[in-house]
Amino acid sequence: MATTHVHLSPRIPALPSEKEIQDKPWKYNGYRTFSQVIASDSDFFVIRRFGALNARVILALQDEISQLEEQLSSLEDIYSSKDHEDVNNGSFRQESKPERATTVRELKIKLKEYNEFVLLHSQVKERPPAHRQEIQNIDNWFYSNPGAICDPETDYINHTDDLITIIPKTKTPLRRGLERFQSFQLSSLFSTTPTNIGFYDPKLIRYHSDVRIEKFITAVVTLCGALMLIAPLWILDAVGTKRAQLEVISVFIVVFLVLVSSITVARPFESLAATAALVPPGLVKGYSLMLSC
């Protein structure tokens, strides 16, 4: 008997219109779109640390262990008293008191839970707080997509002192300063199109290429560094008095220190060390040459 196989192509679901998305954002966007957004870039992945709640749980576990510790200490006092029957308190293998053995087992469980929780919390605690711009990114998405996420579930973004980023980006003060300017944010020179997000509207979200930004900042730093090394020598050659030359050297040292602090993530003493190491060879040598003339 002959049979005929009919191959049915999968039915392609109809795409909602823009008006339908606006009317029912909780259906067409919801957590599916929001999850794609926050996973698309580290600047969006902002969550709560729950610092106070973690501390309270640790304190509760600590108190439970303390109670078991007191219980074990009381049993030890009883078993080692003169009026009590002779008990071998120096052997686990010859333990004859089930109450003490049970308490030690309970302590093992609680201490394991306590230690694991403290270690995990210490890792979360080390995460730096989210920056204002990172928090604003999520707040802007909620504002541009009203109703996509239930209002009470968006309230976490208002706990600004408790927010952290999952994978923080190391950004220099110079870059963070540039990112505050709208012209920098809207520049097509640094914008890029994500490939790991299904729903992308460039009118609502703009992604920037970290590689292009870092190349731009590197070029700016290189140019400024060259000017900082060359310009003082020409100025020293132009000024006549020793006092004016000292003023030029002092000004450029301060400017160099500010430049190093703004373009790097170095700590203050590291910036001072860089200034002390790099400025004198150029400026002081030039000044010495001027004095010898």
Short mmCIF file of C-alpha atoms in Angstrom, two decimals:
data_model
loop_
_atom_site.label_atom_id
_atom_site.label_comp_id
_atom_site.label_asym_id
_atom_site.label_seq_id
_atom_site.Cartn_x
_atom_site.Cartn_y
_atom_site.Cartn_z
CA MET A 1 0.00 0.00 0.00
CA ALA A 2 1.40 3.35 -1.02
CA THR A 3 1.50 6.18 1.48
CA THR A 4 1.93 9.88 0.95
CA HIS A 5 3.89 11.94 3.42
CA VAL A 6 2.94 15.57 3.70
CA HIS A 7 5.72 17.78 5.02
CA LEU A 8 4.26 20.65 6.96
CA SER A 9 6.52 23.66 7.43
CA PRO A 10 6.56 25.06 10.96
CA ARG A 11 4.09 27.84 11.49
CA ILE A 12 5.82 31.20 11.86
CA PRO A 13 4.22 33.18 14.69
CA ALA A 14 2.83 36.55 13.75
CA LEU A 15 4.92 39.45 14.98
CA PRO A 16 3.13 42.06 17.10
CA SER A 17 2.85 45.60 15.87
CA GLU A 18 4.54 48.48 17.64
CA LYS A 19 1.21 49.60 19.05
CA GLU A 20 0.50 46.11 20.40
CA ILE A 21 3.91 46.08 22.10
CA GLN A 22 3.18 49.45 23.68
CA ASP A 23 -0.26 48.30 24.85
CA LYS A 24 0.98 45.00 26.29
CA PRO A 25 4.69 45.35 27.05
CA TRP A 26 4.40 42.78 29.85
CA LYS A 27 3.43 40.19 27.21
CA TYR A 28 5.73 41.01 24.30
CA ASN A 29 8.77 42.29 26.24
CA GLY A 30 8.71 41.30 29.88
CA TYR A 31 11.61 39.48 31.46
CA ARG A 32 12.59 37.88 28.18
CA THR A 33 13.67 41.20 26.71
CA PHE A 34 14.87 42.66 30.00
CA SER A 35 17.10 39.63 30.65
CA GLN A 36 18.63 39.97 27.19
CA VAL A 37 19.33 43.64 27.84
CA ILE A 38 21.10 43.24 31.18
CA ALA A 39 23.07 40.23 29.90
CA SER A 40 24.21 42.08 26.78
CA ASP A 41 26.69 44.36 28.57
CA SER A 42 28.35 44.56 31.98
CA ASP A 43 27.15 48.16 32.37
CA PHE A 44 23.56 46.85 32.52
CA PHE A 45 24.08 43.90 34.87
CA VAL A 46 23.29 45.71 38.11
CA ILE A 47 21.84 43.78 41.06
CA ARG A 48 21.43 44.19 44.81
CA ARG A 49 24.03 43.09 47.33
CA PHE A 50 21.48 42.65 50.15
CA GLY A 51 24.18 43.69 52.61
CA ALA A 52 21.93 44.11 55.66
CA LEU A 53 20.07 40.84 55.05
CA ASN A 54 23.29 38.91 54.55
CA ALA A 55 24.63 40.36 57.80
CA ARG A 56 21.46 39.36 59.63
CA VAL A 57 21.63 35.77 58.36
CA ILE A 58 25.30 35.55 59.39
CA LEU A 59 24.45 36.86 62.85
CA ALA A 60 21.59 34.34 63.16
CA LEU A 61 23.88 31.45 62.19
CA GLN A 62 26.51 32.76 64.58
CA ASP A 63 24.01 32.76 67.44
CA GLU A 64 22.85 29.21 66.64
CA ILE A 65 26.47 28.03 66.75
CA SER A 66 27.02 29.94 70.00
CA GLN A 67 24.09 28.14 71.60
CA LEU A 68 25.49 24.77 70.53
CA GLU A 69 28.89 25.86 71.84
CA GLU A 70 27.34 26.69 75.24
CA GLN A 71 25.49 23.37 75.21
CA LEU A 72 28.70 21.46 74.53
CA SER A 73 30.55 23.40 77.23
CA SER A 74 27.84 22.59 79.78
CA LEU A 75 28.03 18.89 78.93
CA GLU A 76 31.82 18.96 79.28
CA ASP A 77 31.51 20.59 82.71
CA ILE A 78 29.08 17.89 83.84
CA TYR A 79 31.09 14.95 82.47
CA SER A 80 34.34 16.22 83.99
CA SER A 81 32.94 17.06 87.44
CA LYS A 82 34.15 15.15 90.51
CA ASP A 83 30.66 13.95 91.45
CA HIS A 84 29.94 12.47 87.99
CA GLU A 85 30.75 8.93 87.03
CA ASP A 86 34.06 8.38 85.31
CA VAL A 87 33.78 9.23 81.62
CA ASN A 88 36.60 9.11 79.09
CA ASN A 89 36.63 12.70 77.84
CA GLY A 90 39.81 12.15 75.82
CA SER A 91 38.57 9.87 73.09
CA PHE A 92 36.17 10.15 70.17
CA ARG A 93 36.33 6.39 69.61
CA GLN A 94 35.24 5.57 73.16
CA GLU A 95 32.53 8.21 73.33
CA SER A 96 29.88 6.99 75.73
CA LYS A 97 27.66 10.05 75.85
CA PRO A 98 25.28 10.29 72.86
CA GLU A 99 24.22 13.84 73.85
CA ARG A 100 27.77 15.13 73.31
CA ALA A 101 28.21 13.22 70.05
CA THR A 102 24.92 14.59 68.76
CA THR A 103 25.91 18.16 69.68
CA VAL A 104 29.23 17.81 67.84
CA ARG A 105 27.45 16.53 64.72
CA GLU A 106 25.04 19.47 64.87
CA LEU A 107 28.00 21.83 65.23
CA LYS A 108 29.61 20.29 62.15
CA ILE A 109 26.52 20.96 60.05
CA LYS A 110 26.06 24.50 61.34
CA LEU A 111 29.74 25.42 61.03
CA LYS A 112 29.81 24.16 57.44
CA GLU A 113 26.76 26.26 56.60
CA TYR A 114 28.21 29.26 58.42
CA ASN A 115 31.66 29.06 56.80
CA GLU A 116 30.27 28.61 53.29
CA PHE A 117 27.86 31.50 53.73
CA VAL A 118 30.56 33.83 55.11
CA LEU A 119 32.96 32.96 52.28
CA LEU A 120 30.32 33.50 49.61
CA HIS A 121 29.22 36.78 51.18
CA SER A 122 32.83 37.98 51.39
CA GLN A 123 33.11 37.54 47.62
CA VAL A 124 29.93 39.54 47.04
CA LYS A 125 31.11 42.14 49.56
CA GLU A 126 34.28 42.70 47.54
CA ARG A 127 32.29 43.74 44.49
CA PRO A 128 32.54 47.50 43.98
CA PRO A 129 29.32 49.51 44.16
CA ALA A 130 27.56 50.28 40.90
CA HIS A 131 28.35 53.68 39.42
CA ARG A 132 25.69 56.31 38.89
CA GLN A 133 25.73 55.89 35.10
CA GLU A 134 25.25 52.12 35.35
CA ILE A 135 22.25 52.59 37.63
CA GLN A 136 20.89 55.26 35.30
CA ASN A 137 21.10 52.83 32.37
CA ILE A 138 18.61 50.45 34.01
CA ASP A 139 16.43 53.27 35.27
CA ASN A 140 16.24 54.67 31.72
CA TRP A 141 15.18 51.28 30.37
CA PHE A 142 12.36 51.03 32.92
CA TYR A 143 11.30 54.56 32.01
CA SER A 144 11.35 53.83 28.26
CA ASN A 145 9.48 50.52 28.69
CA PRO A 146 6.72 51.25 31.22
CA GLY A 147 4.80 48.18 32.26
CA ALA A 148 7.27 45.70 30.78
CA ILE A 149 8.30 44.70 34.29
CA CYS A 150 5.93 44.78 37.25
CA ASP A 151 6.48 48.01 39.19
CA PRO A 152 7.30 46.39 42.58
CA GLU A 153 9.92 44.26 40.84
CA THR A 154 11.68 47.34 39.47
CA ASP A 155 12.04 48.91 42.90
CA TYR A 156 15.43 47.28 43.44
CA ILE A 157 17.07 49.94 41.26
CA ASN A 158 16.16 52.57 43.87
CA HIS A 159 18.41 50.95 46.49
CA THR A 160 21.42 52.79 45.10
CA ASP A 161 23.67 52.19 48.12
CA ASP A 162 23.14 48.43 47.86
CA LEU A 163 23.69 47.93 44.12
CA ILE A 164 26.68 46.19 42.57
CA THR A 165 27.75 45.13 39.08
CA ILE A 166 28.41 41.46 38.36
CA ILE A 167 31.53 42.08 36.26
CA PRO A 168 32.69 45.67 36.85
CA LYS A 169 34.58 47.36 34.06
CA THR A 170 37.81 49.12 34.93
CA LYS A 171 37.29 52.66 33.68
CA THR A 172 39.58 55.62 34.13
CA PRO A 173 38.20 58.90 35.50
CA LEU A 174 38.73 60.37 32.03
CA ARG A 175 36.45 57.80 30.41
CA ARG A 176 33.76 58.16 33.06
CA GLY A 177 33.89 61.90 32.57
CA LEU A 178 33.50 61.57 28.79
CA GLU A 179 30.56 59.19 29.17
CA ARG A 180 28.61 61.93 30.96
CA PHE A 181 28.51 64.05 27.82
CA GLN A 182 25.57 63.37 25.53
CA SER A 183 27.63 64.15 22.44
CA PHE A 184 30.02 61.36 23.41
CA GLN A 185 27.17 58.92 24.06
CA LEU A 186 25.50 59.68 20.72
CA SER A 187 28.67 59.70 18.66
CA SER A 188 28.59 57.17 15.83
CA LEU A 189 32.37 56.90 16.15
CA PHE A 190 32.05 54.75 19.26
CA SER A 191 28.65 53.12 18.76
CA THR A 192 28.25 49.46 17.87
CA THR A 193 25.41 47.01 17.23
CA PRO A 194 25.09 44.05 19.62
CA THR A 195 24.78 40.55 18.24
CA ASN A 196 23.71 38.80 21.45
CA ILE A 197 20.34 40.46 21.95
CA GLY A 198 17.14 39.57 20.14
CA PHE A 199 15.21 42.79 20.65
CA TYR A 200 17.31 45.85 19.95
CA ASP A 201 16.02 49.38 19.44
CA PRO A 202 18.87 51.87 18.83
CA LYS A 203 16.51 54.72 19.77
CA LEU A 204 16.25 53.36 23.32
CA ILE A 205 19.65 51.74 23.88
CA ARG A 206 23.05 52.63 22.52
CA TYR A 207 26.01 50.29 22.80
CA HIS A 208 29.60 51.49 22.66
CA SER A 209 32.70 49.67 21.52
CA ASP A 210 35.17 49.42 24.39
CA VAL A 211 37.99 48.83 21.91
CA ARG A 212 37.30 52.05 20.00
CA ILE A 213 36.94 54.08 23.18
CA GLU A 214 40.20 52.76 24.60
CA LYS A 215 42.01 53.49 21.32
CA PHE A 216 40.63 57.03 21.35
CA ILE A 217 41.70 57.59 24.96
CA THR A 218 45.12 56.09 24.23
CA ALA A 219 45.57 58.54 21.35
CA VAL A 220 44.54 61.47 23.55
CA VAL A 221 46.89 60.36 26.33
CA THR A 222 49.79 59.90 23.91
CA LEU A 223 49.26 63.36 22.46
CA CYS A 224 48.97 64.98 25.88
CA GLY A 225 52.03 63.12 27.13
CA ALA A 226 54.10 64.27 24.19
CA LEU A 227 53.00 67.86 24.75
CA MET A 228 53.79 67.60 28.45
CA LEU A 229 57.34 66.50 27.66
CA ILE A 230 58.10 68.87 24.79
CA ALA A 231 56.20 72.07 25.60
CA PRO A 232 58.00 72.84 28.91
CA LEU A 233 61.41 72.78 27.22
CA TRP A 234 60.33 75.37 24.65
CA ILE A 235 58.68 77.53 27.31
CA LEU A 236 61.80 77.36 29.50
CA ASP A 237 63.85 78.48 26.55
CA ALA A 238 61.53 81.43 26.01
CA VAL A 239 61.31 82.77 29.58
CA GLY A 240 64.17 84.80 30.94
CA THR A 241 64.13 84.86 34.74
CA LYS A 242 64.86 81.95 37.04
CA ARG A 243 61.64 82.60 38.97
CA ALA A 244 59.58 82.31 35.79
CA GLN A 245 61.35 79.07 34.92
CA LEU A 246 60.56 77.66 38.38
CA GLU A 247 56.94 78.66 37.94
CA VAL A 248 56.81 76.85 34.58
CA ILE A 249 58.28 73.68 36.10
CA SER A 250 55.86 73.82 39.06
CA VAL A 251 52.82 74.31 36.84
CA PHE A 252 53.73 71.44 34.53
CA ILE A 253 54.40 69.11 37.45
CA VAL A 254 50.93 69.83 38.83
CA VAL A 255 49.35 69.44 35.38
CA PHE A 256 51.21 66.16 34.84
CA LEU A 257 50.00 64.86 38.21
CA VAL A 258 46.40 65.76 37.36
CA LEU A 259 46.78 64.13 33.95
CA VAL A 260 48.13 60.87 35.42
CA SER A 261 45.34 60.80 38.01
CA SER A 262 42.62 61.30 35.40
CA ILE A 263 43.80 58.86 32.74
CA THR A 264 44.72 55.95 35.00
CA VAL A 265 43.13 54.02 37.84
CA ALA A 266 46.28 54.34 39.93
CA ARG A 267 46.09 55.20 43.61
CA PRO A 268 47.29 58.64 44.76
CA PHE A 269 50.75 57.52 45.91
CA GLU A 270 51.23 55.65 42.61
CA SER A 271 50.37 58.83 40.71
CA LEU A 272 52.91 60.74 42.80
CA ALA A 273 55.54 58.08 42.11
CA ALA A 274 54.87 58.28 38.37
CA THR A 275 55.16 62.06 38.50
CA ALA A 276 58.42 61.92 40.44
CA ALA A 277 59.85 59.34 38.02
CA LEU A 278 58.79 60.88 34.72
CA VAL A 279 58.75 64.64 35.20
CA PRO A 280 62.22 65.41 36.53
CA PRO A 281 64.22 63.77 33.73
CA GLY A 282 62.64 66.10 31.19
CA LEU A 283 61.86 69.31 32.99
CA VAL A 284 64.69 69.45 35.52
CA LYS A 285 67.27 68.58 32.89
CA GLY A 286 65.90 71.35 30.70
CA TYR A 287 66.00 73.72 33.62
CA SER A 288 69.59 72.75 34.38
CA LEU A 289 70.54 73.48 30.80
CA MET A 290 68.96 76.90 31.04
CA LEU A 291 70.91 77.70 34.21
CA SER A 292 74.19 76.66 32.59
CA CYS A 293 73.68 79.06 29.71
#
